Short mmCIF file of C-alpha atoms in Angstrom, two decimals:
data_model
loop_
_atom_site.label_atom_id
_atom_site.label_comp_id
_atom_site.label_asym_id
_atom_site.label_seq_id
_atom_site.Cartn_x
_atom_site.Cartn_y
_atom_site.Cartn_z
CA MET A 1 -118.66 -77.02 -19.84
CA ARG A 2 -121.31 -79.68 -19.29
CA ILE A 3 -124.31 -79.43 -21.61
CA HIS A 4 -127.49 -81.18 -20.52
CA ARG A 5 -129.77 -82.15 -23.36
CA GLN A 6 -133.41 -82.93 -22.79
CA ARG A 7 -134.34 -86.46 -23.85
CA PHE A 8 -137.65 -88.04 -24.71
CA VAL A 9 -138.51 -90.93 -22.41
CA VAL A 10 -141.14 -93.49 -23.39
CA VAL A 11 -142.68 -95.53 -20.58
CA HIS A 12 -145.02 -98.45 -21.16
CA GLY A 13 -147.41 -98.66 -18.24
CA PRO A 14 -147.27 -97.89 -14.50
CA ASP A 15 -145.10 -100.88 -13.62
CA GLU A 16 -142.33 -99.76 -15.93
CA LEU A 17 -142.67 -96.22 -14.58
CA ASP A 18 -142.19 -97.53 -11.04
CA ASP A 19 -139.10 -99.45 -12.17
CA ARG A 20 -137.64 -96.43 -13.93
CA LEU A 21 -138.15 -94.16 -10.93
CA ALA A 22 -136.64 -96.73 -8.59
CA ALA A 23 -133.62 -96.99 -10.89
CA ALA A 24 -133.19 -93.20 -10.74
CA ASP A 25 -132.43 -93.53 -7.01
CA ALA A 26 -133.52 -89.94 -6.42
CA PRO A 27 -133.12 -88.42 -2.94
CA VAL A 28 -136.38 -86.52 -3.52
CA ASP A 29 -139.80 -88.06 -4.14
CA PRO A 30 -140.41 -87.90 -7.91
CA ARG A 31 -144.14 -88.01 -7.19
CA ARG A 32 -144.04 -85.11 -4.75
CA ASP A 33 -147.39 -83.32 -4.54
CA SER A 34 -146.67 -80.52 -2.05
CA LEU A 35 -144.33 -77.58 -1.65
CA TYR A 36 -141.27 -77.81 0.56
CA THR A 37 -140.59 -76.15 3.88
CA ALA A 38 -137.16 -75.21 5.19
CA ALA A 39 -137.44 -78.13 7.63
CA ASP A 40 -137.94 -80.51 4.69
CA LEU A 41 -134.85 -79.32 2.84
CA TYR A 42 -132.68 -78.83 5.93
CA ASP A 43 -133.59 -82.10 7.58
CA THR A 44 -130.24 -82.69 9.28
CA ALA A 45 -127.95 -80.64 11.51
CA SER A 46 -125.18 -80.70 8.92
CA TYR A 47 -125.90 -79.16 5.54
CA ALA A 48 -123.67 -81.70 3.80
CA ASP A 49 -126.07 -84.46 4.87
CA SER A 50 -129.29 -82.56 4.18
CA LEU A 51 -131.91 -83.38 1.56
CA ASP A 52 -131.15 -80.11 -0.19
CA HIS A 53 -127.47 -80.88 -0.64
CA ARG A 54 -128.03 -84.53 -1.55
CA ALA A 55 -130.53 -83.50 -4.23
CA TYR A 56 -128.06 -81.00 -5.66
CA VAL A 57 -125.24 -83.51 -5.83
CA TRP A 58 -127.54 -86.11 -7.42
CA SER A 59 -128.76 -83.61 -10.03
CA ARG A 60 -125.17 -82.82 -11.02
CA GLU A 61 -123.81 -86.34 -11.06
CA THR A 62 -126.72 -88.43 -12.34
CA GLN A 63 -127.65 -87.78 -15.97
CA THR A 64 -129.39 -91.01 -16.93
CA SER A 65 -132.75 -91.00 -18.69
CA ASP A 66 -134.29 -92.47 -15.51
CA ALA A 67 -132.97 -89.54 -13.46
CA MET A 68 -134.24 -87.03 -16.02
CA LEU A 69 -137.66 -88.66 -15.87
CA ALA A 70 -137.64 -88.44 -12.08
CA ARG A 71 -136.69 -84.74 -12.17
CA ALA A 72 -139.36 -83.92 -14.75
CA LEU A 73 -142.09 -85.65 -12.71
CA HIS A 74 -140.87 -83.97 -9.53
CA ASP A 75 -141.02 -80.51 -11.11
CA GLU A 76 -144.48 -81.21 -12.51
CA GLY A 77 -145.70 -82.13 -9.03
CA VAL A 78 -144.17 -79.01 -7.49
CA ASP A 79 -145.77 -76.96 -10.25
CA ASP A 80 -149.21 -78.39 -9.46
CA ALA A 81 -148.71 -77.78 -5.74
CA LEU A 82 -147.66 -74.19 -6.39
CA GLY A 83 -150.75 -73.60 -8.51
CA ALA A 84 -152.93 -74.71 -5.62
CA TRP A 85 -150.95 -72.64 -3.09
CA ILE A 86 -151.25 -69.33 -4.97
CA LYS A 87 -154.94 -69.76 -5.74
CA GLY A 88 -156.87 -66.80 -4.34
CA ARG A 89 -153.71 -64.87 -3.49
CA SER A 90 -152.38 -61.66 -4.98
CA MET A 91 -148.63 -62.17 -5.43
CA VAL A 92 -145.94 -59.50 -5.55
CA GLY A 93 -142.38 -60.49 -6.46
CA VAL A 94 -139.06 -59.11 -5.27
CA MET A 95 -135.88 -59.80 -7.26
CA GLY A 96 -132.39 -58.79 -6.21
CA GLY A 97 -128.79 -59.78 -5.71
CA HIS A 98 -127.85 -63.05 -4.02
CA ALA A 99 -124.53 -61.58 -2.88
CA VAL A 100 -126.05 -59.03 -0.49
CA GLU A 101 -124.77 -59.90 2.98
CA ARG A 102 -126.59 -59.83 6.29
CA GLY A 103 -125.72 -56.67 8.17
CA GLN A 104 -125.40 -54.56 5.03
CA PRO A 105 -127.77 -51.59 4.47
CA ALA A 106 -129.03 -53.28 1.28
CA TYR A 107 -130.05 -56.34 3.32
CA THR A 108 -131.93 -54.17 5.81
CA ASP A 109 -133.67 -52.33 2.96
CA ALA A 110 -134.80 -55.60 1.39
CA ALA A 111 -136.15 -56.79 4.74
CA ARG A 112 -138.05 -53.54 5.16
CA LEU A 113 -139.45 -53.91 1.66
CA GLY A 114 -140.70 -57.42 2.43
CA ARG A 115 -142.32 -56.12 5.58
CA LEU A 116 -144.06 -53.27 3.74
CA LEU A 117 -145.26 -55.38 0.80
CA ALA A 118 -146.60 -58.19 2.96
CA GLY A 119 -149.35 -55.87 4.14
CA ARG A 120 -150.52 -55.51 0.54
CA ALA A 121 -150.00 -58.94 -1.08
CA THR A 122 -148.24 -62.28 -0.63
CA VAL A 123 -144.52 -61.84 -1.22
CA ALA A 124 -142.58 -64.12 -3.58
CA THR A 125 -138.83 -64.24 -4.20
CA GLY A 126 -136.32 -66.42 -6.00
CA GLY A 127 -135.86 -68.18 -2.68
CA GLY A 128 -132.11 -67.80 -2.43
CA PRO A 129 -129.78 -65.93 -0.06
CA GLY A 130 -129.00 -62.20 -0.07
CA ALA A 131 -131.77 -59.76 -0.94
CA MET A 132 -134.19 -62.67 -1.47
CA GLU A 133 -133.60 -64.00 2.04
CA ALA A 134 -134.00 -60.55 3.56
CA THR A 135 -137.29 -60.01 1.74
CA ASN A 136 -138.72 -63.33 2.93
CA LEU A 137 -137.55 -62.52 6.46
CA GLY A 138 -139.23 -59.12 6.42
CA ALA A 139 -142.45 -60.60 5.09
CA ARG A 140 -142.46 -63.40 7.65
CA LEU A 141 -142.07 -60.98 10.56
CA SER A 142 -144.42 -58.33 9.16
CA GLY A 143 -147.04 -59.17 11.77
CA ASP A 144 -144.57 -58.50 14.60
CA PRO A 145 -143.40 -55.16 16.03
CA ASP A 146 -140.63 -53.26 14.25
CA GLU A 147 -138.28 -54.11 17.12
CA THR A 148 -138.60 -57.82 16.34
CA LEU A 149 -137.25 -57.37 12.82
CA GLU A 150 -134.44 -55.17 14.11
CA GLU A 151 -133.42 -57.80 16.66
CA ALA A 152 -133.57 -60.55 14.04
CA LEU A 153 -131.38 -58.55 11.68
CA ALA A 154 -128.82 -57.96 14.42
CA ARG A 155 -128.62 -61.69 15.22
CA LEU A 156 -128.26 -62.68 11.59
CA ALA A 157 -125.37 -60.26 11.09
CA ALA A 158 -123.17 -62.61 13.12
CA ALA A 159 -123.08 -64.89 10.03
CA PRO A 160 -123.09 -62.46 7.08
CA SER A 161 -122.97 -65.01 4.26
CA PHE A 162 -123.35 -68.68 3.46
CA ARG A 163 -119.66 -68.53 2.52
CA PRO A 164 -117.43 -69.92 3.91
CA SER A 165 -119.82 -71.94 6.09
CA ILE A 166 -123.40 -72.83 5.18
CA ASP A 167 -123.74 -74.47 8.60
CA ALA A 168 -122.91 -71.23 10.43
CA TRP A 169 -125.26 -69.30 8.13
CA LEU A 170 -128.04 -71.78 8.81
CA ALA A 171 -127.38 -71.82 12.55
CA ALA A 172 -127.94 -68.06 12.74
CA ALA A 173 -131.20 -68.40 10.80
CA ARG A 174 -132.39 -71.26 13.01
CA ASP A 175 -131.63 -69.14 16.08
CA VAL A 176 -133.77 -66.31 14.68
CA LEU A 177 -136.62 -68.66 13.75
CA SER A 178 -136.67 -70.25 17.20
CA SER A 179 -136.88 -66.83 18.85
CA TYR A 180 -139.05 -65.05 16.26
CA PRO A 181 -140.99 -67.68 14.30
CA GLY A 182 -143.28 -65.18 12.55
CA ALA A 183 -146.68 -66.04 11.17
CA VAL A 184 -147.00 -64.35 7.78
CA GLU A 185 -146.69 -66.62 4.74
CA SER A 186 -144.37 -65.93 1.83
CA LEU A 187 -143.01 -67.91 -1.10
CA GLY A 188 -139.54 -68.84 -2.29
CA VAL A 189 -138.91 -70.32 -5.75
CA PRO A 190 -135.29 -71.55 -5.87
CA THR A 191 -133.63 -74.12 -8.13
CA TRP A 192 -131.10 -76.92 -7.78
CA HIS A 193 -129.54 -75.56 -10.98
CA TYR A 194 -127.95 -73.02 -8.62
CA GLY A 195 -127.66 -75.52 -5.81
CA HIS A 196 -124.38 -74.04 -4.61
CA GLU A 197 -126.56 -71.19 -3.29
CA PRO A 198 -128.69 -72.63 -0.47
CA PRO A 199 -132.39 -71.73 -0.28
CA ASN A 200 -133.18 -69.26 2.46
CA PRO A 201 -135.04 -70.64 5.50
CA PHE A 202 -137.43 -67.70 5.92
CA ALA A 203 -139.89 -68.44 3.11
CA THR A 204 -142.76 -70.40 4.63
CA ALA A 205 -143.44 -72.23 1.34
CA ILE A 206 -140.67 -73.30 -1.05
CA ALA A 207 -141.27 -74.38 -4.64
CA LYS A 208 -137.87 -75.82 -5.54
CA TYR A 209 -137.34 -76.95 -9.11
CA PHE A 210 -134.57 -78.84 -10.88
CA ARG A 211 -135.06 -77.01 -14.19
CA ASN A 212 -134.12 -73.35 -13.93
CA ALA A 213 -135.84 -72.28 -17.15
CA LEU A 214 -139.13 -73.61 -15.80
CA ARG A 215 -138.51 -72.01 -12.42
CA GLU A 216 -137.74 -68.58 -13.94
CA ALA A 217 -140.89 -68.61 -16.08
CA ILE A 218 -143.10 -69.75 -13.20
CA LEU A 219 -141.71 -67.15 -10.80
CA LEU A 220 -142.53 -64.31 -13.18
CA LEU A 221 -145.91 -65.80 -14.03
CA VAL A 222 -147.20 -66.07 -10.46
CA CYS A 223 -146.40 -62.42 -9.60
CA ASP A 224 -149.67 -61.02 -10.89
CA ALA A 225 -149.45 -57.83 -8.78
CA GLY A 226 -146.04 -57.00 -10.20
CA ILE A 227 -142.35 -57.21 -9.33
CA VAL A 228 -139.86 -54.98 -7.51
CA PHE A 229 -136.29 -55.20 -8.79
CA LEU A 230 -133.62 -54.33 -6.24
CA PRO A 231 -130.01 -53.75 -7.30
CA GLY A 232 -128.47 -56.95 -8.60
CA ALA A 233 -126.24 -58.30 -11.33
CA GLY A 234 -126.63 -60.71 -14.25
CA GLY A 235 -129.55 -62.71 -12.87
CA THR A 236 -131.56 -59.65 -11.89
CA VAL A 237 -130.96 -57.98 -15.27
CA GLN A 238 -132.12 -61.15 -16.99
CA GLU A 239 -135.28 -61.16 -14.87
CA ILE A 240 -136.00 -57.50 -15.67
CA PHE A 241 -136.01 -58.10 -19.40
CA GLN A 242 -137.69 -61.48 -19.20
CA ASP A 243 -140.50 -59.76 -17.33
CA ALA A 244 -140.40 -56.83 -19.77
CA CYS A 245 -140.85 -59.23 -22.69
CA GLU A 246 -143.92 -60.76 -21.04
CA ASN A 247 -145.39 -57.30 -20.44
CA TYR A 248 -144.48 -56.05 -23.92
CA TYR A 249 -146.65 -58.69 -25.59
CA ALA A 250 -149.36 -58.99 -22.93
CA ASP A 251 -152.91 -57.75 -23.28
CA GLU A 252 -153.34 -54.42 -21.50
CA ALA A 253 -155.33 -56.02 -18.68
CA ASP A 254 -152.50 -58.48 -18.01
CA VAL A 255 -149.59 -56.05 -17.84
CA ALA A 256 -147.99 -56.27 -14.39
CA ARG A 257 -146.22 -53.43 -12.61
CA MET A 258 -142.41 -53.27 -12.74
CA VAL A 259 -140.57 -51.17 -10.17
CA LEU A 260 -136.80 -50.66 -10.27
CA VAL A 261 -135.27 -49.43 -7.00
CA GLY A 262 -132.10 -47.35 -7.19
CA ARG A 263 -132.21 -44.53 -9.71
CA ARG A 264 -128.43 -44.11 -9.98
CA TYR A 265 -127.81 -47.86 -10.01
CA TRP A 266 -130.23 -48.61 -12.87
CA THR A 267 -129.28 -45.54 -14.96
CA GLU A 268 -125.50 -45.42 -14.46
CA GLN A 269 -124.00 -48.53 -12.92
CA LEU A 270 -126.15 -51.03 -14.84
CA PRO A 271 -128.27 -48.83 -17.15
CA ALA A 272 -131.21 -51.15 -17.61
CA TRP A 273 -133.75 -48.36 -17.09
CA PRO A 274 -133.12 -46.36 -20.31
CA LEU A 275 -133.58 -49.50 -22.41
CA LEU A 276 -136.67 -50.55 -20.46
CA GLU A 277 -138.13 -47.06 -20.81
CA SER A 278 -137.49 -47.06 -24.57
CA LEU A 279 -138.97 -50.52 -24.95
CA ALA A 280 -142.13 -49.51 -23.10
CA ARG A 281 -142.70 -46.25 -24.96
CA GLY A 282 -146.09 -46.22 -26.66
CA ARG A 283 -147.04 -49.62 -25.24
CA PRO A 284 -149.65 -50.40 -22.55
CA MET A 285 -146.78 -51.21 -20.20
CA GLU A 286 -145.46 -47.62 -20.34
CA SER A 287 -147.58 -46.49 -17.41
CA ARG A 288 -146.71 -49.62 -15.42
CA ILE A 289 -142.93 -49.20 -15.19
CA HIS A 290 -141.39 -47.11 -12.43
CA LEU A 291 -137.93 -46.00 -11.30
CA VAL A 292 -137.66 -45.00 -7.64
CA ASP A 293 -134.93 -44.31 -5.12
CA THR A 294 -136.17 -46.09 -2.00
CA VAL A 295 -138.03 -49.21 -0.93
CA ASP A 296 -140.60 -47.00 0.77
CA GLU A 297 -141.45 -45.42 -2.57
CA ALA A 298 -141.61 -48.85 -4.19
CA ALA A 299 -144.06 -50.19 -1.61
CA THR A 300 -146.50 -47.30 -2.13
CA LEU A 301 -146.98 -48.39 -5.76
CA PHE A 302 -148.74 -51.61 -4.72
#
């Protein structure tokens, strides 16, 4: 197991900073001051040659202090850009499993949820594949007729997963975007920490971080309207209780809504709900947590 330890880096003046960043040889701009688009990250026909993949490989293989400095400055710039992007927006988050495949009922449900929520707030996800991709897709096409989303879902089903071929997965998404570009903005917040999972192309704005801990905290923080938790596994459970901790200690006015979708899933298969319910009892957050069966029920709570 590789353990990455944070180091302190002292830089004496702008000239030395320039030298250190040049030595890092980063594929990304360490001084980036804007969010990414899918076209930025997928800037070549082959995923193996893309900026997204090159940044992932560099982040895994280059652990010098210069590289760590470059990554820290990059994430700070993305953070500033995200703060400007969300200003004046009400944000609602959707968390869920990355393993959900295109063509599955769970993928369709997540897309429908994104479509329903986009009429109430700006949708944010973790920016990855699976339920996150479906949600960003549904939000993006929420201004189009229902038939458009149905056609897009049918086309995407030809490449159910990014495994075994990210290129085939991307090609299906590019085909959908060329036919149904959509006009509604949504956010994805992925990380190169999980760079083996490619960011989905349907978020119109992508805040991609190197540091996952920072990314997780920021994603929860920006979702001021609340978060919907679809069925998922370890990552989704972590997000539920990370969000619960924030709400547990928050002032009453700052408690955000939490909605878990799938009564049987969250009470029997992964029984997060009983613990969440017990944790919330007697706290201001008690009236802000909900367990529902369908995405339609979840959307009505926002």
